[in-house]
Amino acid sequence: MNALILSALSGIVMMFSGFVFKRETAIRNLAVFLLLLTIGGSVLDLRNVSLVDINVAGMLQFDRFATLFTLVALGCTLAYFLLSGRDMARVGRNYNDYFVLIFFVLSGVAMTAAFQSLLILFLGIEVLSIPLYILAGSEKSNLKSNEAALKYFLMGSFSTGLMLMGIALIYGATGSFATTFVVAPDKVPVLLVAGMMLMLFALSFKVSAAPFHFWTPDVYDGSPTVFTSFMATVVKAAGFIAFMRLFMNAFNSIAPQWKLLVAIIVAATLFIGNITAVFQQSVKRMLAYSSIAQAGFMMMAVYALNSDAQEGLILYGAAYSLATIGIFAVLIRMQDQSFEGFNGFARQQPLVAGALVIFVLSLAGIPLTAGFLSKFYMLRATIASGSLALALFAVLMAAISVYYYFRLLQAMYFREGNAGATLQLSGGFKATLVALAAVTILLGLFPSLLTNWLYF
């Protein structure tokens, strides 16, 4: 509860910061300070210490799963602020407003992670999504940014309509908006199945799972790169937390009705995301398609719905977000965002290139990185739930992903060029990148540092 309240209040404070502070540095420092306060409140949530006593029974449940993910999301957002906060100023004049919107997104993240009512799920998704439509179109002079915002808004509105219809049908079948109803497997109301299907399709839109992924490459590519970094990481992981929570609490008793369909969505997402990423020439667009492939792995947690899936989704959200934020932080500063634009990068920026290597290895699922163990958790959860074939297919798709991720390493280390020669990177930026790379390795060696918080 602390994180929800503090993130909303932080957004309100940032709304008025533009009147008080005229320097961008002061606005950015205030945002980091408020985010640290919110992280502190989230830590208190883990210790069952509430700053305010509000009765939210039946609407929100801040259990350890929800609270830990909220803390992970806030920590990844802190890394995002430290690495990319300065670059927001290049998008437009309303610098403080960008932080306002991001804090409101974090409020939506807290709501989607802890909902107990379908109405709260709807509100959380909308609080999370509406600021993103604005951020996608914040580069007003760029037609691609305007197009991205329009596509995102239209597709988001369509999926929201599906969600509302699904909620209405579920209410008609159960007489309640609660997610704790129990239905006998042999007497499943038709309205409930129809509502469940609409919710499945709507949330698949939100997390860009195939075949509802078609908006993702254009929106991620057209949006300002500094905001694509946030949209593709923290926001996507929050969508999967909501997805898993809904199906675990509401639809677990009717699993035979949806298991096969979710398995097909997982397989299609993995296949389409990886195959299309192979043919991209832009690193940004490759990351957009690879985010679809990563969504396929995270979707396996929805299929499995067991303790391994819970641990794996928390770890996957942290590993994927940290690695992607780190890569995007460098990509923002590159004039040429194609693979050729990274030719010879390691000779000019060896420390930064080393950090990028760790991030890329983590995304590819190479051992000793957090990305490897998060994929391992997902595979183990899927096998435990009874689908060895789906796990083997995921391994095959992960092997294909190594090709397009390693193209970036090949360009940096094995091709001639002067990429990075003109980059002006501060010591603090490099230190933050190295720290993120170290955390990626640390979670790959000792995942219990994160997952144990689910139990202790």
mmCIF file with all atom_site columns, C-alpha atoms in Angstrom, residues 134-280:
data_model
loop_
_atom_site.group_PDB
_atom_site.id
_atom_site.type_symbol
_atom_site.label_atom_id
_atom_site.label_alt_id
_atom_site.label_comp_id
_atom_site.label_asym_id
_atom_site.label_entity_id
_atom_site.label_seq_id
_atom_site.pdbx_PDB_ins_code
_atom_site.Cartn_x
_atom_site.Cartn_y
_atom_site.Cartn_z
_atom_site.occupancy
_atom_site.B_iso_or_equiv
_atom_site.pdbx_formal_charge
_atom_site.auth_seq_id
_atom_site.auth_comp_id
_atom_site.auth_asym_id
_atom_site.auth_atom_id
_atom_site.pdbx_PDB_model_num
ATOM 1   C CA . ILE A 1 134 ? 1.218   10.412  -24.046 1.00 0.00 ? 134 ILE A CA 1
ATOM 2   C CA . LEU A 1 135 ? 4.883   9.409   -23.678 1.00 0.00 ? 135 LEU A CA 1
ATOM 3   C CA . ALA A 1 136 ? 4.789   7.564   -27.011 1.00 0.00 ? 136 ALA A CA 1
ATOM 4   C CA . GLY A 1 137 ? 3.737   10.765  -28.794 1.00 0.00 ? 137 GLY A CA 1
ATOM 5   C CA . SER A 1 138 ? 5.784   13.196  -26.711 1.00 0.00 ? 138 SER A CA 1
ATOM 6   C CA . GLU A 1 139 ? 8.215   13.968  -29.571 1.00 0.00 ? 139 GLU A CA 1
ATOM 7   C CA . LYS A 1 140 ? 5.641   16.132  -31.321 1.00 0.00 ? 140 LYS A CA 1
ATOM 8   C CA . SER A 1 141 ? 7.851   17.180  -34.254 1.00 0.00 ? 141 SER A CA 1
ATOM 9   C CA . ASN A 1 142 ? 8.488   13.539  -35.200 1.00 0.00 ? 142 ASN A CA 1
ATOM 10  C CA . LEU A 1 143 ? 5.783   11.986  -37.386 1.00 0.00 ? 143 LEU A CA 1
ATOM 11  C CA . LYS A 1 144 ? 6.867   8.473   -36.347 1.00 0.00 ? 144 LYS A CA 1
ATOM 12  C CA . SER A 1 145 ? 6.254   9.402   -32.716 1.00 0.00 ? 145 SER A CA 1
ATOM 13  C CA . ASN A 1 146 ? 2.784   10.739  -33.565 1.00 0.00 ? 146 ASN A CA 1
ATOM 14  C CA . GLU A 1 147 ? 2.019   7.577   -35.518 1.00 0.00 ? 147 GLU A CA 1
ATOM 15  C CA . ALA A 1 148 ? 3.243   5.414   -32.625 1.00 0.00 ? 148 ALA A CA 1
ATOM 16  C CA . ALA A 1 149 ? 1.017   7.237   -30.153 1.00 0.00 ? 149 ALA A CA 1
ATOM 17  C CA . LEU A 1 150 ? -2.038  6.898   -32.407 1.00 0.00 ? 150 LEU A CA 1
ATOM 18  C CA . LYS A 1 151 ? -1.449  3.179   -33.006 1.00 0.00 ? 151 LYS A CA 1
ATOM 19  C CA . TYR A 1 152 ? -0.823  2.565   -29.319 1.00 0.00 ? 152 TYR A CA 1
ATOM 20  C CA . PHE A 1 153 ? -3.960  4.463   -28.325 1.00 0.00 ? 153 PHE A CA 1
ATOM 21  C CA . LEU A 1 154 ? -6.190  2.709   -30.868 1.00 0.00 ? 154 LEU A CA 1
ATOM 22  C CA . MET A 1 155 ? -4.905  -0.775  -30.074 1.00 0.00 ? 155 MET A CA 1
ATOM 23  C CA . GLY A 1 156 ? -4.986  -0.061  -26.338 1.00 0.00 ? 156 GLY A CA 1
ATOM 24  C CA . SER A 1 157 ? -8.568  1.198   -26.566 1.00 0.00 ? 157 SER A CA 1
ATOM 25  C CA . PHE A 1 158 ? -9.611  -1.886  -28.529 1.00 0.00 ? 158 PHE A CA 1
ATOM 26  C CA . SER A 1 159 ? -8.058  -4.253  -25.979 1.00 0.00 ? 159 SER A CA 1
ATOM 27  C CA . THR A 1 160 ? -9.644  -2.264  -23.143 1.00 0.00 ? 160 THR A CA 1
ATOM 28  C CA . GLY A 1 161 ? -13.030 -2.785  -24.792 1.00 0.00 ? 161 GLY A CA 1
ATOM 29  C CA . LEU A 1 162 ? -12.400 -6.525  -24.872 1.00 0.00 ? 162 LEU A CA 1
ATOM 30  C CA . MET A 1 163 ? -11.421 -6.438  -21.213 1.00 0.00 ? 163 MET A CA 1
ATOM 31  C CA . LEU A 1 164 ? -14.562 -4.580  -20.171 1.00 0.00 ? 164 LEU A CA 1
ATOM 32  C CA . MET A 1 165 ? -16.750 -7.003  -22.106 1.00 0.00 ? 165 MET A CA 1
ATOM 33  C CA . GLY A 1 166 ? -14.938 -9.910  -20.457 1.00 0.00 ? 166 GLY A CA 1
ATOM 34  C CA . ILE A 1 167 ? -15.440 -8.396  -17.004 1.00 0.00 ? 167 ILE A CA 1
ATOM 35  C CA . ALA A 1 168 ? -19.153 -7.917  -17.751 1.00 0.00 ? 168 ALA A CA 1
ATOM 36  C CA . LEU A 1 169 ? -19.545 -11.557 -18.813 1.00 0.00 ? 169 LEU A CA 1
ATOM 37  C CA . ILE A 1 170 ? -17.668 -12.835 -15.755 1.00 0.00 ? 170 ILE A CA 1
ATOM 38  C CA . TYR A 1 171 ? -19.896 -10.694 -13.535 1.00 0.00 ? 171 TYR A CA 1
ATOM 39  C CA . GLY A 1 172 ? -22.924 -12.144 -15.275 1.00 0.00 ? 172 GLY A CA 1
ATOM 40  C CA . ALA A 1 173 ? -21.687 -15.681 -14.590 1.00 0.00 ? 173 ALA A CA 1
ATOM 41  C CA . THR A 1 174 ? -20.577 -15.190 -10.957 1.00 0.00 ? 174 THR A CA 1
ATOM 42  C CA . GLY A 1 175 ? -22.502 -12.157 -9.703  1.00 0.00 ? 175 GLY A CA 1
ATOM 43  C CA . SER A 1 176 ? -19.293 -10.610 -8.360  1.00 0.00 ? 176 SER A CA 1
ATOM 44  C CA . PHE A 1 177 ? -16.233 -8.672  -9.465  1.00 0.00 ? 177 PHE A CA 1
ATOM 45  C CA . ALA A 1 178 ? -14.036 -10.629 -7.033  1.00 0.00 ? 178 ALA A CA 1
ATOM 46  C CA . THR A 1 179 ? -11.336 -12.918 -8.405  1.00 0.00 ? 179 THR A CA 1
ATOM 47  C CA . THR A 1 180 ? -11.754 -15.531 -5.675  1.00 0.00 ? 180 THR A CA 1
ATOM 48  C CA . PHE A 1 181 ? -14.790 -17.370 -7.035  1.00 0.00 ? 181 PHE A CA 1
ATOM 49  C CA . VAL A 1 182 ? -14.714 -21.171 -7.294  1.00 0.00 ? 182 VAL A CA 1
ATOM 50  C CA . VAL A 1 183 ? -16.412 -23.076 -10.116 1.00 0.00 ? 183 VAL A CA 1
ATOM 51  C CA . ALA A 1 184 ? -16.846 -26.829 -10.406 1.00 0.00 ? 184 ALA A CA 1
ATOM 52  C CA . PRO A 1 185 ? -14.784 -28.051 -13.399 1.00 0.00 ? 185 PRO A CA 1
ATOM 53  C CA . ASP A 1 186 ? -17.733 -30.078 -14.713 1.00 0.00 ? 186 ASP A CA 1
ATOM 54  C CA . LYS A 1 187 ? -20.212 -27.186 -14.448 1.00 0.00 ? 187 LYS A CA 1
ATOM 55  C CA . VAL A 1 188 ? -18.480 -24.217 -16.019 1.00 0.00 ? 188 VAL A CA 1
ATOM 56  C CA . PRO A 1 189 ? -20.929 -21.496 -17.152 1.00 0.00 ? 189 PRO A CA 1
ATOM 57  C CA . VAL A 1 190 ? -20.667 -20.530 -20.806 1.00 0.00 ? 190 VAL A CA 1
ATOM 58  C CA . LEU A 1 191 ? -20.581 -16.853 -19.807 1.00 0.00 ? 191 LEU A CA 1
ATOM 59  C CA . LEU A 1 192 ? -17.551 -17.494 -17.613 1.00 0.00 ? 192 LEU A CA 1
ATOM 60  C CA . VAL A 1 193 ? -15.656 -19.225 -20.426 1.00 0.00 ? 193 VAL A CA 1
ATOM 61  C CA . ALA A 1 194 ? -16.500 -16.408 -22.846 1.00 0.00 ? 194 ALA A CA 1
ATOM 62  C CA . GLY A 1 195 ? -15.435 -13.794 -20.309 1.00 0.00 ? 195 GLY A CA 1
ATOM 63  C CA . MET A 1 196 ? -12.212 -15.654 -19.591 1.00 0.00 ? 196 MET A CA 1
ATOM 64  C CA . MET A 1 197 ? -11.400 -15.801 -23.316 1.00 0.00 ? 197 MET A CA 1
ATOM 65  C CA . LEU A 1 198 ? -11.969 -12.065 -23.731 1.00 0.00 ? 198 LEU A CA 1
ATOM 66  C CA . MET A 1 199 ? -9.737  -11.341 -20.714 1.00 0.00 ? 199 MET A CA 1
ATOM 67  C CA . LEU A 1 200 ? -7.074  -13.640 -22.174 1.00 0.00 ? 200 LEU A CA 1
ATOM 68  C CA . PHE A 1 201 ? -7.134  -11.803 -25.500 1.00 0.00 ? 201 PHE A CA 1
ATOM 69  C CA . ALA A 1 202 ? -7.187  -8.357  -23.871 1.00 0.00 ? 202 ALA A CA 1
ATOM 70  C CA . LEU A 1 203 ? -4.195  -9.057  -21.635 1.00 0.00 ? 203 LEU A CA 1
ATOM 71  C CA . SER A 1 204 ? -2.366  -10.682 -24.554 1.00 0.00 ? 204 SER A CA 1
ATOM 72  C CA . PHE A 1 205 ? -2.734  -7.355  -26.364 1.00 0.00 ? 205 PHE A CA 1
ATOM 73  C CA . LYS A 1 206 ? -1.292  -5.519  -23.353 1.00 0.00 ? 206 LYS A CA 1
ATOM 74  C CA . VAL A 1 207 ? 1.788   -7.753  -23.093 1.00 0.00 ? 207 VAL A CA 1
ATOM 75  C CA . SER A 1 208 ? 2.259   -8.062  -26.897 1.00 0.00 ? 208 SER A CA 1
ATOM 76  C CA . ALA A 1 209 ? 1.788   -11.824 -27.067 1.00 0.00 ? 209 ALA A CA 1
ATOM 77  C CA . ALA A 1 210 ? 1.165   -13.284 -30.536 1.00 0.00 ? 210 ALA A CA 1
ATOM 78  C CA . PRO A 1 211 ? -1.054  -13.039 -32.486 1.00 0.00 ? 211 PRO A CA 1
ATOM 79  C CA . PHE A 1 212 ? -1.898  -9.769  -30.704 1.00 0.00 ? 212 PHE A CA 1
ATOM 80  C CA . HIS A 1 213 ? 1.642   -8.392  -31.024 1.00 0.00 ? 213 HIS A CA 1
ATOM 81  C CA . PHE A 1 214 ? 1.366   -6.509  -34.326 1.00 0.00 ? 214 PHE A CA 1
ATOM 82  C CA . TRP A 1 215 ? 1.319   -3.049  -32.740 1.00 0.00 ? 215 TRP A CA 1
ATOM 83  C CA . THR A 1 216 ? 4.544   -3.589  -30.799 1.00 0.00 ? 216 THR A CA 1
ATOM 84  C CA . PRO A 1 217 ? 7.365   -3.074  -33.371 1.00 0.00 ? 217 PRO A CA 1
ATOM 85  C CA . ASP A 1 218 ? 5.885   0.123   -34.841 1.00 0.00 ? 218 ASP A CA 1
ATOM 86  C CA . VAL A 1 219 ? 5.043   1.614   -31.437 1.00 0.00 ? 219 VAL A CA 1
ATOM 87  C CA . TYR A 1 220 ? 8.415   0.773   -29.887 1.00 0.00 ? 220 TYR A CA 1
ATOM 88  C CA . ASP A 1 221 ? 10.301  1.928   -32.979 1.00 0.00 ? 221 ASP A CA 1
ATOM 89  C CA . GLY A 1 222 ? 8.355   5.183   -33.380 1.00 0.00 ? 222 GLY A CA 1
ATOM 90  C CA . SER A 1 223 ? 8.288   6.219   -29.722 1.00 0.00 ? 223 SER A CA 1
ATOM 91  C CA . PRO A 1 224 ? 11.214  8.255   -28.367 1.00 0.00 ? 224 PRO A CA 1
ATOM 92  C CA . THR A 1 225 ? 13.921  5.723   -27.569 1.00 0.00 ? 225 THR A CA 1
ATOM 93  C CA . VAL A 1 226 ? 14.248  6.950   -23.995 1.00 0.00 ? 226 VAL A CA 1
ATOM 94  C CA . PHE A 1 227 ? 10.608  6.008   -23.311 1.00 0.00 ? 227 PHE A CA 1
ATOM 95  C CA . THR A 1 228 ? 10.697  2.779   -25.320 1.00 0.00 ? 228 THR A CA 1
ATOM 96  C CA . SER A 1 229 ? 13.216  1.574   -22.743 1.00 0.00 ? 229 SER A CA 1
ATOM 97  C CA . PHE A 1 230 ? 10.636  1.963   -19.950 1.00 0.00 ? 230 PHE A CA 1
ATOM 98  C CA . MET A 1 231 ? 7.655   0.725   -21.970 1.00 0.00 ? 231 MET A CA 1
ATOM 99  C CA . ALA A 1 232 ? 9.396   -2.483  -23.009 1.00 0.00 ? 232 ALA A CA 1
ATOM 100 C CA . THR A 1 233 ? 10.596  -3.443  -19.523 1.00 0.00 ? 233 THR A CA 1
ATOM 101 C CA . VAL A 1 234 ? 8.799   -2.400  -16.339 1.00 0.00 ? 234 VAL A CA 1
ATOM 102 C CA . VAL A 1 235 ? 5.425   -1.972  -18.036 1.00 0.00 ? 235 VAL A CA 1
ATOM 103 C CA . LYS A 1 236 ? 5.597   -5.312  -19.869 1.00 0.00 ? 236 LYS A CA 1
ATOM 104 C CA . ALA A 1 237 ? 6.616   -7.185  -16.719 1.00 0.00 ? 237 ALA A CA 1
ATOM 105 C CA . ALA A 1 238 ? 3.729   -5.568  -14.808 1.00 0.00 ? 238 ALA A CA 1
ATOM 106 C CA . GLY A 1 239 ? 1.321   -6.825  -17.444 1.00 0.00 ? 239 GLY A CA 1
ATOM 107 C CA . PHE A 1 240 ? 2.497   -10.379 -16.894 1.00 0.00 ? 240 PHE A CA 1
ATOM 108 C CA . ILE A 1 241 ? 2.177   -10.085 -13.117 1.00 0.00 ? 241 ILE A CA 1
ATOM 109 C CA . ALA A 1 242 ? -1.462  -9.041  -13.608 1.00 0.00 ? 242 ALA A CA 1
ATOM 110 C CA . PHE A 1 243 ? -1.926  -11.843 -16.156 1.00 0.00 ? 243 PHE A CA 1
ATOM 111 C CA . MET A 1 244 ? -0.573  -14.490 -13.813 1.00 0.00 ? 244 MET A CA 1
ATOM 112 C CA . ARG A 1 245 ? -2.440  -13.180 -10.774 1.00 0.00 ? 245 ARG A CA 1
ATOM 113 C CA . LEU A 1 246 ? -5.761  -13.179 -12.627 1.00 0.00 ? 246 LEU A CA 1
ATOM 114 C CA . PHE A 1 247 ? -5.442  -16.718 -13.944 1.00 0.00 ? 247 PHE A CA 1
ATOM 115 C CA . MET A 1 248 ? -4.055  -18.084 -10.670 1.00 0.00 ? 248 MET A CA 1
ATOM 116 C CA . ASN A 1 249 ? -6.821  -16.598 -8.520  1.00 0.00 ? 249 ASN A CA 1
ATOM 117 C CA . ALA A 1 250 ? -9.826  -16.665 -10.845 1.00 0.00 ? 250 ALA A CA 1
ATOM 118 C CA . PHE A 1 251 ? -9.362  -19.310 -13.534 1.00 0.00 ? 251 PHE A CA 1
ATOM 119 C CA . ASN A 1 252 ? -7.084  -21.931 -11.995 1.00 0.00 ? 252 ASN A CA 1
ATOM 120 C CA . SER A 1 253 ? -10.065 -24.183 -11.250 1.00 0.00 ? 253 SER A CA 1
ATOM 121 C CA . ILE A 1 254 ? -11.030 -24.266 -14.954 1.00 0.00 ? 254 ILE A CA 1
ATOM 122 C CA . ALA A 1 255 ? -7.510  -24.751 -16.307 1.00 0.00 ? 255 ALA A CA 1
ATOM 123 C CA . PRO A 1 256 ? -8.536  -27.423 -18.871 1.00 0.00 ? 256 PRO A CA 1
ATOM 124 C CA . GLN A 1 257 ? -10.632 -24.769 -20.598 1.00 0.00 ? 257 GLN A CA 1
ATOM 125 C CA . TRP A 1 258 ? -7.636  -22.549 -21.417 1.00 0.00 ? 258 TRP A CA 1
ATOM 126 C CA . LYS A 1 259 ? -4.369  -24.487 -21.022 1.00 0.00 ? 259 LYS A CA 1
ATOM 127 C CA . LEU A 1 260 ? -4.113  -25.524 -24.678 1.00 0.00 ? 260 LEU A CA 1
ATOM 128 C CA . LEU A 1 261 ? -4.920  -22.040 -25.944 1.00 0.00 ? 261 LEU A CA 1
ATOM 129 C CA . VAL A 1 262 ? -2.275  -20.452 -23.720 1.00 0.00 ? 262 VAL A CA 1
ATOM 130 C CA . ALA A 1 263 ? 0.273   -23.043 -24.893 1.00 0.00 ? 263 ALA A CA 1
ATOM 131 C CA . ILE A 1 264 ? -0.486  -22.115 -28.511 1.00 0.00 ? 264 ILE A CA 1
ATOM 132 C CA . ILE A 1 265 ? -0.066  -18.405 -27.698 1.00 0.00 ? 265 ILE A CA 1
ATOM 133 C CA . VAL A 1 266 ? 3.269   -19.145 -25.986 1.00 0.00 ? 266 VAL A CA 1
ATOM 134 C CA . ALA A 1 267 ? 4.565   -21.136 -28.971 1.00 0.00 ? 267 ALA A CA 1
ATOM 135 C CA . ALA A 1 268 ? 3.370   -18.549 -31.505 1.00 0.00 ? 268 ALA A CA 1
ATOM 136 C CA . THR A 1 269 ? 4.895   -15.678 -29.514 1.00 0.00 ? 269 THR A CA 1
ATOM 137 C CA . LEU A 1 270 ? 8.250   -17.423 -29.239 1.00 0.00 ? 270 LEU A CA 1
ATOM 138 C CA . PHE A 1 271 ? 8.293   -18.344 -32.924 1.00 0.00 ? 271 PHE A CA 1
ATOM 139 C CA . ILE A 1 272 ? 7.175   -15.007 -34.384 1.00 0.00 ? 272 ILE A CA 1
ATOM 140 C CA . GLY A 1 273 ? 9.305   -12.894 -32.026 1.00 0.00 ? 273 GLY A CA 1
ATOM 141 C CA . ASN A 1 274 ? 12.534  -14.805 -32.652 1.00 0.00 ? 274 ASN A CA 1
ATOM 142 C CA . ILE A 1 275 ? 12.149  -15.392 -36.384 1.00 0.00 ? 275 ILE A CA 1
ATOM 143 C CA . THR A 1 276 ? 11.276  -11.771 -37.189 1.00 0.00 ? 276 THR A CA 1
ATOM 144 C CA . ALA A 1 277 ? 14.073  -10.434 -34.969 1.00 0.00 ? 277 ALA A CA 1
ATOM 145 C CA . VAL A 1 278 ? 16.608  -12.337 -37.088 1.00 0.00 ? 278 VAL A CA 1
ATOM 146 C CA . PHE A 1 279 ? 15.914  -10.145 -40.140 1.00 0.00 ? 279 PHE A CA 1
ATOM 147 C CA . GLN A 1 280 ? 16.094  -6.709  -38.464 1.00 0.00 ? 280 GLN A CA 1
#
